[in-house]
Tab-separated table of C-alpha atoms and ligand atoms in Angstrom:
chain	number	residue	atom	x	y	z
A	1	UNK	CA	-0.089	-15.142	-20.704
A	2	UNK	CA	-0.456	-13.830	-17.176
A	3	UNK	CA	2.382	-14.606	-14.803
A	4	UNK	CA	0.487	-13.348	-11.793
A	5	UNK	CA	-0.867	-15.396	-8.927
A	6	UNK	CA	-2.338	-13.327	-6.161
A	7	UNK	CA	-1.405	-14.056	-2.560
A	8	UNK	CA	-3.671	-13.378	0.363
A	9	UNK	CA	-7.230	-12.234	0.559
A	10	UNK	CA	-8.511	-9.769	-1.976
A	11	UNK	CA	-10.831	-7.494	-0.029
A	12	UNK	CA	-13.410	-4.925	-1.007
A	13	UNK	CA	-12.261	-1.302	-0.889
A	14	UNK	CA	-12.893	-0.667	2.801
A	15	UNK	CA	-11.055	2.596	3.259
A	16	UNK	CA	-13.502	5.514	3.407
A	17	UNK	CA	-10.685	7.951	2.661
A	18	UNK	CA	-9.989	6.219	-0.647
A	19	UNK	CA	-11.502	7.360	-3.862
A	20	UNK	CA	-14.147	4.991	-5.263
A	21	UNK	CA	-12.478	2.106	-7.025
A	22	UNK	CA	-13.248	-0.672	-9.434
A	23	UNK	CA	-14.451	-4.152	-8.678
A	24	UNK	CA	-11.827	-5.757	-6.455
A	25	UNK	CA	-11.010	-8.606	-8.790
A	26	UNK	CA	-9.123	-6.503	-11.271
A	27	UNK	CA	-5.876	-8.127	-12.379
A	28	UNK	CA	-3.812	-5.430	-13.914
A	29	UNK	CA	-0.639	-3.520	-13.233
A	30	UNK	CA	-0.664	0.194	-13.700
A	31	UNK	CA	2.072	1.555	-15.870
A	32	UNK	CA	0.122	4.689	-16.605
A	33	UNK	CA	0.257	6.236	-13.130
A	34	UNK	CA	-2.638	6.782	-10.808
A	35	UNK	CA	-1.996	10.415	-9.962
A	36	UNK	CA	-3.057	11.732	-13.312
A	37	UNK	CA	0.232	11.442	-15.217
A	38	UNK	CA	2.331	8.572	-16.544
A	39	UNK	CA	4.597	7.401	-13.747
A	40	UNK	CA	5.804	4.021	-14.864
A	41	UNK	CA	6.606	0.645	-13.429
A	42	UNK	CA	9.058	1.940	-10.789
A	43	UNK	CA	6.293	3.976	-9.173
A	44	UNK	CA	3.563	1.371	-9.497
A	45	UNK	CA	5.332	-1.858	-8.607
A	46	UNK	CA	7.924	-3.275	-6.246
A	47	UNK	CA	9.635	-6.635	-6.701
A	48	UNK	CA	10.466	-8.364	-3.440
A	49	UNK	CA	11.505	-11.835	-2.330
A	50	UNK	CA	10.731	-14.211	0.486
A	51	UNK	CA	11.638	-17.778	1.386
A	52	UNK	CA	8.876	-18.746	-1.070
A	53	UNK	CA	10.340	-17.024	-4.117
A	54	UNK	CA	9.898	-13.736	-5.957
A	55	UNK	CA	6.806	-11.578	-5.653
A	56	UNK	CA	5.303	-8.415	-7.054
A	57	UNK	CA	3.654	-5.659	-5.007
A	58	UNK	CA	1.258	-3.424	-6.940
A	59	UNK	CA	0.766	-0.011	-5.306
A	60	UNK	CA	-2.823	0.500	-6.409
A	61	UNK	CA	-4.905	-1.731	-4.174
A	62	UNK	CA	-1.823	-3.012	-2.282
A	63	UNK	CA	-1.969	-6.286	-4.193
A	64	UNK	CA	0.677	-8.996	-3.874
A	65	UNK	CA	1.450	-11.633	-6.498
A	66	UNK	CA	3.858	-14.476	-7.051
A	67	UNK	CA	6.220	-13.785	-9.927
A	68	UNK	CA	8.563	-16.150	-11.775
A	69	UNK	CA	12.166	-15.389	-10.894
A	70	UNK	CA	13.117	-14.541	-14.483
A	71	UNK	CA	10.335	-11.948	-14.749
A	72	UNK	CA	11.209	-10.549	-11.327
A	73	UNK	CA	14.838	-10.209	-12.257
A	74	UNK	CA	14.033	-8.504	-15.573
A	75	UNK	CA	11.586	-6.089	-13.949
A	76	UNK	CA	13.993	-5.265	-11.134
A	77	UNK	CA	16.858	-4.547	-13.506
A	78	UNK	CA	14.610	-2.437	-15.738
A	79	UNK	CA	13.268	-0.238	-12.930
A	80	UNK	CA	16.662	0.104	-11.182
A	81	UNK	CA	18.472	1.319	-14.297
A	82	UNK	CA	18.008	4.661	-16.033
A	83	UNK	CA	15.262	3.941	-18.528
A	84	UNK	CA	12.668	5.558	-20.729
A	85	UNK	CA	9.276	5.304	-18.946
A	86	UNK	CA	7.621	5.413	-22.370
A	87	UNK	CA	8.985	1.892	-22.847
A	88	UNK	CA	7.416	0.597	-19.618
A	89	UNK	CA	4.253	-0.598	-21.309
A	90	UNK	CA	6.218	-2.684	-23.808
A	91	UNK	CA	8.400	-4.149	-21.040
A	92	UNK	CA	5.357	-5.037	-18.946
A	93	UNK	CA	3.626	-6.612	-21.935
A	94	UNK	CA	6.752	-8.642	-22.680
A	95	UNK	CA	6.701	-9.990	-19.142
A	96	UNK	CA	3.021	-10.869	-19.374
A	97	UNK	CA	1.886	-8.167	-16.949
A	98	UNK	CA	-1.488	-6.756	-18.041
A	99	UNK	CA	-1.763	-2.978	-17.825
A	100	UNK	CA	-4.308	-0.534	-16.515
A	101	UNK	CA	-5.970	1.329	-19.293
A	102	UNK	CA	-5.841	-1.602	-21.703
A	103	UNK	CA	-8.942	-3.213	-23.122
A	104	UNK	CA	-11.122	-4.625	-20.373
A	105	UNK	CA	-9.034	-3.328	-17.458
A	106	UNK	CA	-10.576	-1.047	-14.850
A	107	UNK	CA	-9.314	2.374	-13.794
A	108	UNK	CA	-7.079	2.684	-10.704
A	109	UNK	CA	-8.687	2.683	-7.269
A	110	UNK	CA	-6.951	5.895	-6.187
A	111	UNK	CA	-6.784	8.492	-8.921
A	112	UNK	CA	-5.680	11.755	-7.313
A	113	UNK	CA	-9.219	12.887	-6.523
A	114	UNK	CA	-9.286	14.381	-2.992
A	115	UNK	CA	-11.463	12.509	-0.513
A	116	UNK	CA	-14.745	14.154	0.424
A	117	UNK	CA	-14.800	15.512	3.978
A	118	UNK	CA	-16.220	12.656	6.072
A	119	UNK	CA	-18.376	13.032	9.185
A	120	UNK	CA	-16.399	13.442	12.384
A	121	UNK	CA	-15.701	10.065	14.023
A	122	UNK	CA	-13.043	10.839	16.576
A	123	UNK	CA	-12.170	13.886	18.655
A	124	UNK	CA	-9.325	14.137	21.125
A	125	UNK	CA	-9.500	16.534	24.046
A	126	UNK	CA	-6.298	18.156	25.268
A	127	UNK	CA	-7.608	18.145	28.797
A	128	UNK	CA	-4.300	19.028	30.465
A	129	UNK	CA	-1.598	20.803	28.516
A	130	UNK	CA	0.876	20.253	31.373
A	131	UNK	CA	2.782	17.213	32.629
A	132	UNK	CA	4.263	15.863	35.854
A	133	UNK	CA	7.327	14.561	33.974
A	134	UNK	CA	9.939	16.451	32.031
A	135	UNK	CA	10.967	14.658	28.835
A	136	UNK	CA	13.232	16.359	26.299
A	137	UNK	CA	11.843	14.318	23.393
A	138	UNK	CA	8.171	15.144	24.042
A	139	UNK	CA	6.527	16.676	20.969
A	140	UNK	CA	4.243	18.603	23.320
A	141	UNK	CA	7.202	20.445	24.869
A	142	UNK	CA	6.569	18.743	28.201
A	143	UNK	CA	2.859	19.295	27.684
A	144	UNK	CA	2.904	23.019	27.065
A	145	UNK	CA	2.977	22.990	23.241
A	146	UNK	CA	5.454	25.859	23.366
A	147	UNK	CA	3.180	28.024	25.508
A	148	UNK	CA	2.104	28.067	29.108
A	149	UNK	CA	0.564	25.111	30.906
A	150	UNK	CA	-3.212	25.104	30.812
A	151	UNK	CA	-6.199	22.894	31.576
A	152	UNK	CA	-9.420	22.450	29.611
A	153	UNK	CA	-12.463	23.906	31.422
A	154	UNK	CA	-15.353	21.557	32.145
A	155	UNK	CA	-17.786	23.374	29.842
A	156	UNK	CA	-15.273	23.184	26.971
A	157	UNK	CA	-14.821	19.427	27.457
A	158	UNK	CA	-18.566	18.833	27.534
A	159	UNK	CA	-19.024	21.044	24.468
A	160	UNK	CA	-16.393	18.928	22.683
A	161	UNK	CA	-18.342	15.736	23.346
A	162	UNK	CA	-21.596	17.373	22.238
A	163	UNK	CA	-19.924	18.681	19.075
A	164	UNK	CA	-18.538	15.240	18.223
A	165	UNK	CA	-21.970	13.637	18.598
A	166	UNK	CA	-23.622	16.392	16.553
A	167	UNK	CA	-21.104	16.004	13.713
A	168	UNK	CA	-20.945	12.183	13.673
A	169	UNK	CA	-22.824	10.082	11.139
A	170	UNK	CA	-26.155	8.804	12.500
A	171	UNK	CA	-25.656	5.623	14.512
A	172	UNK	CA	-21.874	5.577	13.994
A	173	UNK	CA	-19.476	4.578	16.762
A	174	UNK	CA	-17.294	7.479	17.893
A	175	UNK	CA	-14.054	7.785	19.875
A	176	UNK	CA	-13.326	10.401	22.535
A	177	UNK	CA	-9.572	10.682	23.127
A	178	UNK	CA	-7.854	12.187	26.164
A	179	UNK	CA	-4.489	13.797	25.506
A	180	UNK	CA	-1.951	15.973	27.260
A	181	UNK	CA	0.556	16.664	28.612
A	182	UNK	CA	-0.600	14.110	31.114
A	183	UNK	CA	-4.385	13.724	30.948
A	184	UNK	CA	-4.664	11.977	34.313
A	185	UNK	CA	-3.659	15.282	35.949
A	186	UNK	CA	-7.196	16.303	34.928
A	187	UNK	CA	-8.640	13.208	36.597
A	188	UNK	CA	-11.894	14.704	37.891
A	189	UNK	CA	-12.701	16.207	34.512
A	190	UNK	CA	-11.871	12.961	32.727
A	191	UNK	CA	-14.300	11.000	34.927
A	192	UNK	CA	-17.010	13.591	34.357
A	193	UNK	CA	-16.503	13.598	30.592
A	194	UNK	CA	-16.751	9.806	30.394
A	195	UNK	CA	-20.060	9.891	32.278
A	196	UNK	CA	-21.368	12.730	30.113
A	197	UNK	CA	-20.282	11.133	26.824
A	198	UNK	CA	-21.790	7.773	27.767
A	199	UNK	CA	-25.104	9.407	28.676
A	200	UNK	CA	-25.182	11.731	25.671
A	201	UNK	CA	-24.122	8.979	23.258
A	202	UNK	CA	-26.941	6.751	24.492
A	203	UNK	CA	-29.389	9.601	23.869
A	204	UNK	CA	-28.171	10.261	20.318
A	205	UNK	CA	-27.691	6.604	19.367
A	206	UNK	CA	-23.880	6.653	19.133
A	207	UNK	CA	-21.714	4.027	20.823
A	208	UNK	CA	-18.877	5.956	22.483
A	209	UNK	CA	-15.408	4.512	22.990
A	210	UNK	CA	-12.507	6.163	24.781
A	211	UNK	CA	-8.764	6.392	24.242
A	212	UNK	CA	-6.127	7.719	26.627
A	213	UNK	CA	-2.391	8.285	26.271
A	214	UNK	CA	-0.635	8.440	29.642
A	215	UNK	CA	2.688	8.032	31.436
A	216	UNK	CA	0.731	5.981	34.016
A	217	UNK	CA	2.669	7.502	36.936
A	218	UNK	CA	-0.365	8.920	38.707
A	219	UNK	CA	-3.102	6.369	38.004
A	220	UNK	CA	-5.410	5.633	40.952
A	221	UNK	CA	-7.805	2.757	41.697
A	222	UNK	CA	-10.831	4.828	40.643
A	223	UNK	CA	-9.190	5.475	37.259
A	224	UNK	CA	-8.552	1.775	36.741
A	225	UNK	CA	-12.180	1.026	37.597
A	226	UNK	CA	-13.273	3.637	35.064
A	227	UNK	CA	-11.075	2.072	32.349
A	228	UNK	CA	-12.514	-1.360	33.054
A	229	UNK	CA	-16.124	-0.193	33.186
A	230	UNK	CA	-16.049	1.566	29.793
A	231	UNK	CA	-14.596	0.656	26.392
A	232	UNK	CA	-11.155	2.166	26.928
A	233	UNK	CA	-7.954	1.886	24.914
A	234	UNK	CA	-4.992	3.016	27.021
A	235	UNK	CA	-1.547	3.719	25.524
A	236	UNK	CA	1.313	3.996	28.011
A	237	UNK	CA	4.570	5.790	27.228
A	238	UNK	CA	7.405	3.344	27.929
A	239	UNK	CA	10.989	4.035	26.915
A	240	UNK	CA	12.863	0.997	28.205
A	241	UNK	CA	13.753	-0.775	31.401
A	242	UNK	CA	14.310	1.168	34.608
A	243	UNK	CA	17.627	2.667	33.504
A	244	UNK	CA	16.537	3.423	29.926
A	245	UNK	CA	13.127	4.802	30.864
A	246	UNK	CA	14.395	7.029	33.663
A	247	UNK	CA	17.191	8.405	31.469
A	248	UNK	CA	14.575	9.816	29.089
A	249	UNK	CA	11.625	10.469	31.379
A	250	UNK	CA	12.770	12.647	34.219
A	251	UNK	CA	10.605	13.117	37.280
A	252	UNK	CA	11.147	16.643	38.619
A	253	UNK	CA	11.850	16.471	42.338
A	254	UNK	CA	13.496	13.071	42.027
A	255	UNK	CA	12.239	9.512	42.112
A	256	UNK	CA	11.931	6.993	39.326
A	257	UNK	CA	9.286	7.487	36.627
A	258	UNK	CA	9.748	3.802	35.791
A	259	UNK	CA	8.963	2.707	39.362
A	260	UNK	CA	5.823	4.825	39.281
A	261	UNK	CA	4.815	3.294	35.936
A	262	UNK	CA	5.261	-0.205	37.403
A	263	UNK	CA	3.153	0.827	40.400
A	264	UNK	CA	0.545	2.052	37.907
A	265	UNK	CA	0.504	-1.326	36.186
A	266	UNK	CA	-0.125	-2.957	39.564
A	267	UNK	CA	-3.067	-0.611	40.116
A	268	UNK	CA	-4.508	-1.697	36.756
A	269	UNK	CA	-3.957	-5.372	37.566
A	270	UNK	CA	-5.672	-4.995	40.896
A	271	UNK	CA	-8.561	-2.652	40.157
A	272	UNK	CA	-9.326	-3.072	36.479
A	273	UNK	CA	-7.620	-3.325	33.115
A	274	UNK	CA	-8.704	-1.402	30.043
A	275	UNK	CA	-9.959	-3.345	27.051
A	276	UNK	CA	-6.650	-2.738	25.283
A	277	UNK	CA	-3.404	-1.723	27.001
A	278	UNK	CA	-0.483	-0.848	24.769
A	279	UNK	CA	3.029	0.499	25.288
A	280	UNK	CA	4.374	3.232	23.001
A	281	UNK	CA	8.133	3.624	22.800
A	282	UNK	CA	9.414	6.976	21.507
A	283	UNK	CA	12.749	6.155	19.883
A	284	UNK	CA	15.550	8.740	20.208
A	285	UNK	CA	19.305	8.499	19.600
A	286	UNK	CA	19.595	7.717	23.328
A	287	UNK	CA	17.127	4.818	23.320
A	288	UNK	CA	18.502	1.353	24.133
A	289	UNK	CA	18.361	-1.745	21.920
A	290	UNK	CA	14.847	-2.049	20.541
A	291	UNK	CA	14.537	-5.837	20.761
A	292	UNK	CA	15.368	-5.639	24.484
A	293	UNK	CA	12.772	-2.924	25.036
A	294	UNK	CA	10.201	-4.855	23.009
A	295	UNK	CA	10.689	-8.017	25.040
A	296	UNK	CA	10.719	-6.017	28.259
A	297	UNK	CA	7.375	-4.443	27.348
A	298	UNK	CA	5.863	-7.780	26.330
A	299	UNK	CA	7.125	-9.226	29.620
A	300	UNK	CA	5.305	-6.472	31.513
A	301	UNK	CA	2.057	-7.803	30.068
A	302	UNK	CA	1.135	-5.115	27.543
A	303	UNK	CA	-1.298	-6.236	24.853
A	304	UNK	CA	0.918	-4.572	22.274
A	305	UNK	CA	4.285	-2.793	22.186
A	306	UNK	CA	5.083	-0.371	19.367
A	307	UNK	CA	7.878	1.987	18.362
A	308	UNK	CA	7.725	5.478	16.967
A	309	UNK	CA	10.824	7.426	15.920
A	310	UNK	CA	11.091	10.912	17.383
A	311	UNK	CA	11.457	12.998	14.236
A	312	UNK	CA	10.597	16.397	15.672
A	313	UNK	CA	11.407	17.413	19.257
A	314	UNK	CA	11.858	20.764	21.015
A	315	UNK	CA	15.508	19.725	21.533
A	316	UNK	CA	16.988	18.512	18.219
A	317	UNK	CA	19.454	16.251	20.057
A	318	UNK	CA	16.556	13.846	20.655
A	319	UNK	CA	15.575	13.579	16.998
A	320	UNK	CA	16.158	10.613	14.709
A	321	UNK	CA	17.588	12.238	11.591
A	322	UNK	CA	18.112	10.750	8.138
A	323	UNK	CA	21.395	9.072	9.136
A	324	UNK	CA	19.998	7.624	12.368
A	325	UNK	CA	17.056	6.103	10.464
A	326	UNK	CA	19.452	3.508	9.015
A	327	UNK	CA	20.177	2.072	12.461
A	328	UNK	CA	16.514	2.348	13.388
A	329	UNK	CA	15.564	0.237	10.356
A	330	UNK	CA	18.133	-2.431	11.234
A	331	UNK	CA	16.715	-2.686	14.740
A	332	UNK	CA	13.100	-2.683	13.574
A	333	UNK	CA	13.844	-5.541	11.179
A	334	UNK	CA	15.505	-7.431	14.041
A	335	UNK	CA	12.280	-7.045	16.028
A	336	UNK	CA	10.215	-8.030	12.988
A	337	UNK	CA	12.256	-11.181	12.471
A	338	UNK	CA	11.682	-12.134	16.108
A	339	UNK	CA	7.943	-11.586	15.629
A	340	UNK	CA	7.925	-13.665	12.458
A	341	UNK	CA	9.758	-16.517	14.186
A	342	UNK	CA	7.450	-16.552	17.199
A	343	UNK	CA	4.196	-16.137	15.274
A	344	UNK	CA	5.200	-18.808	12.757
A	345	UNK	CA	5.720	-21.139	15.713
A	346	UNK	CA	2.220	-20.337	16.929
A	347	UNK	CA	3.319	-18.253	19.899
A	348	UNK	CA	1.911	-14.754	20.494
A	349	UNK	CA	4.334	-11.884	20.018
A	350	UNK	CA	2.531	-8.518	20.181
A	351	UNK	CA	4.939	-6.271	18.285
A	352	UNK	CA	2.509	-3.507	17.328
A	353	UNK	CA	4.228	-2.097	14.224
A	354	UNK	CA	4.571	-5.592	12.763
A	355	UNK	CA	1.028	-6.661	13.582
A	356	UNK	CA	-0.426	-3.500	12.088
A	357	UNK	CA	1.552	-3.978	8.881
A	358	UNK	CA	0.495	-7.630	8.590
A	359	UNK	CA	-3.200	-6.849	8.990
A	360	UNK	CA	-3.026	-3.874	6.615
A	361	UNK	CA	-1.332	-5.922	3.917
A	362	UNK	CA	-3.714	-8.807	4.426
A	363	UNK	CA	-6.793	-6.626	4.070
A	364	UNK	CA	-5.383	-4.701	1.123
A	365	UNK	CA	-5.145	-1.411	3.021
A	366	UNK	CA	-4.445	1.434	0.614
A	367	UNK	CA	-5.058	5.093	1.230
A	368	UNK	CA	-4.145	8.505	-0.139
A	369	UNK	CA	-3.500	10.012	3.343
A	370	UNK	CA	-1.249	8.976	6.254
A	371	UNK	CA	-4.045	9.105	8.841
A	372	UNK	CA	-7.454	10.529	9.558
A	373	UNK	CA	-6.156	13.888	10.844
A	374	UNK	CA	-8.279	16.720	9.496
A	375	UNK	CA	-10.682	14.172	7.980
A	376	UNK	CA	-12.640	11.990	10.443
A	377	UNK	CA	-10.350	12.958	13.315
A	378	UNK	CA	-9.845	16.365	14.963
A	379	UNK	CA	-8.355	17.545	18.242
A	380	UNK	CA	-9.692	20.240	20.593
A	381	UNK	CA	-7.367	22.601	22.440
A	382	UNK	CA	-7.952	23.691	26.025
A	383	UNK	CA	-9.459	26.920	24.666
A	384	UNK	CA	-11.889	25.111	22.358
A	385	UNK	CA	-10.030	25.518	19.068
A	386	UNK	CA	-10.160	22.605	16.619
A	387	UNK	CA	-7.007	21.340	14.911
A	388	UNK	CA	-6.148	18.512	12.524
A	389	UNK	CA	-4.690	16.347	15.314
A	390	UNK	CA	-3.325	16.358	18.858
A	391	UNK	CA	0.234	17.047	17.713
A	392	UNK	CA	-0.898	20.000	15.615
A	393	UNK	CA	-2.802	21.799	18.369
A	394	UNK	CA	-2.139	25.567	18.305
A	395	UNK	CA	-0.624	25.384	14.792
A	396	UNK	CA	-2.547	27.941	12.703
A	397	UNK	CA	-1.652	26.060	9.500
A	398	UNK	CA	-3.756	23.146	10.751
A	399	UNK	CA	-6.610	25.103	12.412
A	400	UNK	CA	-9.939	23.456	11.589
A	401	UNK	CA	-12.596	25.598	13.280
A	402	UNK	CA	-13.794	25.739	16.862
A	403	UNK	CA	-16.146	23.940	19.203
A	404	UNK	CA	-18.420	26.960	19.248
A	405	UNK	CA	-18.669	27.369	15.464
A	406	UNK	CA	-18.094	23.746	14.513
A	407	UNK	CA	-15.463	22.200	12.244
A	408	UNK	CA	-14.342	24.436	9.406
A	409	UNK	CA	-15.449	22.341	6.439
A	410	UNK	CA	-13.616	24.516	3.937
A	411	UNK	CA	-10.360	24.162	5.847
A	412	UNK	CA	-10.822	20.391	6.047
A	413	UNK	CA	-11.595	20.139	2.323
A	414	UNK	CA	-8.573	22.297	1.465
A	415	UNK	CA	-6.395	20.125	3.715
A	416	UNK	CA	-7.562	16.936	1.984
A	417	UNK	CA	-7.104	18.493	-1.462
A	418	UNK	CA	-3.599	19.783	-0.753
A	419	UNK	CA	-2.282	16.700	0.993
A	420	UNK	CA	-3.438	13.884	-1.260
A	421	UNK	CA	-0.349	11.707	-1.616
A	422	UNK	CA	-0.610	11.733	-5.411
A	423	UNK	CA	-0.180	15.520	-5.320
A	424	UNK	CA	2.930	15.520	-3.113
A	425	UNK	CA	6.530	15.357	-4.265
A	426	UNK	CA	8.338	13.031	-4.192
A	427	UNK	CA	5.487	10.819	-2.941
A	428	UNK	CA	3.560	10.645	-6.193
A	429	UNK	CA	6.274	8.485	-7.753
A	430	UNK	CA	6.952	6.336	-4.667
A	431	UNK	CA	5.817	2.693	-4.783
A	432	UNK	CA	5.035	2.812	-1.025
A	433	UNK	CA	2.719	5.826	-1.251
A	434	UNK	CA	-0.629	4.114	-0.603
A	435	UNK	CA	0.748	2.305	2.453
A	436	UNK	CA	2.594	5.340	3.806
A	437	UNK	CA	0.170	8.066	2.777
A	438	UNK	CA	2.915	10.690	2.480
A	439	UNK	CA	4.094	10.911	6.085
A	440	UNK	CA	2.799	12.375	9.337
A	441	UNK	CA	1.682	15.978	8.764
A	442	UNK	CA	3.338	17.121	11.986
A	443	UNK	CA	6.686	15.606	11.114
A	444	UNK	CA	6.624	16.689	7.468
A	445	UNK	CA	5.701	20.257	8.403
A	446	UNK	CA	8.564	20.451	10.943
A	447	UNK	CA	11.332	18.398	9.373
A	448	UNK	CA	10.319	17.421	5.854
A	449	UNK	CA	10.363	13.805	4.680
A	450	UNK	CA	13.487	12.502	6.420
A	451	UNK	CA	12.474	8.887	6.919
A	452	UNK	CA	11.511	7.716	3.419
A	453	UNK	CA	14.290	5.151	3.033
A	454	UNK	CA	13.363	3.778	6.427
A	455	UNK	CA	9.659	3.630	5.529
A	456	UNK	CA	10.314	1.822	2.250
A	457	UNK	CA	12.851	-0.494	3.894
A	458	UNK	CA	10.453	-1.424	6.675
A	459	UNK	CA	7.580	-1.989	4.259
A	460	UNK	CA	9.780	-4.107	1.963
A	461	UNK	CA	10.677	-6.275	4.973
A	462	UNK	CA	7.007	-6.491	5.950
A	463	UNK	CA	5.995	-7.567	2.439
A	464	UNK	CA	8.345	-10.557	2.589
A	465	UNK	CA	7.279	-11.335	6.143
A	466	UNK	CA	3.627	-11.196	5.092
A	467	UNK	CA	4.115	-13.804	2.389
A	468	UNK	CA	5.983	-16.058	4.818
A	469	UNK	CA	3.461	-15.661	7.616
A	470	UNK	CA	0.529	-16.263	5.285
A	471	UNK	CA	2.172	-19.572	4.305
A	472	UNK	CA	3.358	-20.752	7.721
A	473	UNK	CA	0.701	-19.394	10.087
A	474	UNK	CA	-2.455	-18.402	8.188
A	475	UNK	CA	-4.430	-18.656	11.423
A	476	UNK	CA	-2.707	-15.443	12.553
A	477	UNK	CA	-4.897	-13.514	10.133
A	478	UNK	CA	-8.083	-14.971	11.538
A	479	UNK	CA	-7.527	-13.314	14.934
A	480	UNK	CA	-9.393	-10.088	15.701
A	481	UNK	CA	-7.443	-6.849	16.092
A	482	UNK	CA	-7.963	-3.977	18.481
A	483	UNK	CA	-7.566	-1.092	16.092
A	484	UNK	CA	-9.568	1.739	17.562
A	485	UNK	CA	-6.564	3.878	18.377
A	486	UNK	CA	-6.961	7.443	17.216
A	487	UNK	CA	-3.655	8.526	18.741
A	488	UNK	CA	-1.378	7.418	15.946
A	489	UNK	CA	-3.134	6.104	12.870
A	490	UNK	CA	0.048	6.112	10.789
A	491	UNK	CA	1.523	3.179	12.633
A	492	UNK	CA	1.833	1.043	9.525
A	493	UNK	CA	4.761	2.989	8.176
A	494	UNK	CA	6.499	3.377	11.512
B	501	LIG	S1	6.704	10.120	2.633
B	501	LIG	FE1	8.429	9.094	1.593
B	501	LIG	S2	7.987	6.875	1.819
B	501	LIG	FE2	6.077	7.989	2.208
B	501	LIG	S3	5.026	8.079	0.216
B	501	LIG	FE3	6.239	9.969	0.425
B	501	LIG	S4	8.191	9.504	-0.607
B	501	LIG	FE4	7.168	7.523	-0.164
B	502	LIG	S1	0.221	10.521	11.975
B	502	LIG	FE1	0.890	12.591	12.536
B	502	LIG	S2	-0.670	13.940	11.668
B	502	LIG	FE2	-1.558	11.872	11.737
B	502	LIG	S3	-2.660	11.748	13.716
B	502	LIG	FE3	-0.569	10.912	14.048
B	502	LIG	S4	0.604	12.685	14.767
B	502	LIG	FE4	-1.243	13.514	13.802
């Protein structure tokens, strides 16, 4: 007798980075492990509860089911206690949970096979590795990436666009990202690249979209007009209200970075808004209360406000370490509860981390990697080197070729083979692995996996919130999302 009743929509396998999977109507729980070895129920399932009762999350396929309380309680006690994984199959059978590998059940959707190297779909250009602000928590070391400030030459930027179009799948939409430092310090180049990419994309049959991450302190009317005239996604660094923002984002020579950001927002309001305007909050031990910052950002009119913990900074005092993640989780859940309340009441509440998690769970997002870095996404340095992503520029361990020679396919394949989440410890036995993907490569390479309890805690909260939202406000899931942001594809687990 099956005790399972699936909640939400059961989608086709839409993730190109996932290994080919079975028909999406499989109803089975893996107790055999999807990474090649027997892992057991603790690695494949997670019991959670909501106002609507007990539920079961199945890692493979990110499927969510209702579960009778007695079965939930038994399963929870079994997986929490020291137990013999060889007995898992018998326990699952006793609870009425069908198993992968049994008669008539399909194989897992992700099986430890590395993804094939996909065509390039997104390339970010580090057009200005220098910044007009001085922020101790900036991963880019105030834009210099540990070296000297430098700007990307025009011919390099144009070559980057041409390389992206040459490597993209025929007819596919592509994204050109502008990164820094502060990319608007390279304003003339940015305008030229947009014109070139639009022209060249039309000639090759690729729709070109643009993404920009900026502190917004130097934006001019012509920039705003450019953002409005082309399909632009703009992410603005915002760290709080005037006091909180200026404490973290220092403007050399004096003045308020916050006041300049507000002036920048007025320029956008007056001369043209991008298609999607988000605020990104980098959370440090010095950051104020997150719910206040979230509501401040929403009040400023951003389409979305999201948080990202600073795990690796040039100055370690700005890092969120394992202990600080506990407080971060408490505050994130407080923000999530506010979002749940507002959305359930039918009012918009654009908390980016929460929205991303809701849509991913609803569409059955499951992947063996944290993001597209090194796969469909690469980043070009000012000198024309290619790297796995914008935060890994100049890191030889993540070098992926050059604009002149093209992407290094062997390096990309080796990256995807080595970093499959089912091949990483302790990820391969973590129930959250196909939502998390194993953690940001930049952070893991610098600090290890320091935020796992936070990631699992946040996802456990989101699972309960998803069930509640799908009951109280199903119309939320019928709204379109703006998810063409190449700058931080691992937002789900943040
Ligand atoms: S990084 Fe941590 S939370 Fe993410 S899959 Fe690995 S063990 Fe799980
Ligand atoms: S999650 Fe990390 S590795 Fe992936 S794109 Fe973002 S910064 Fe780069």
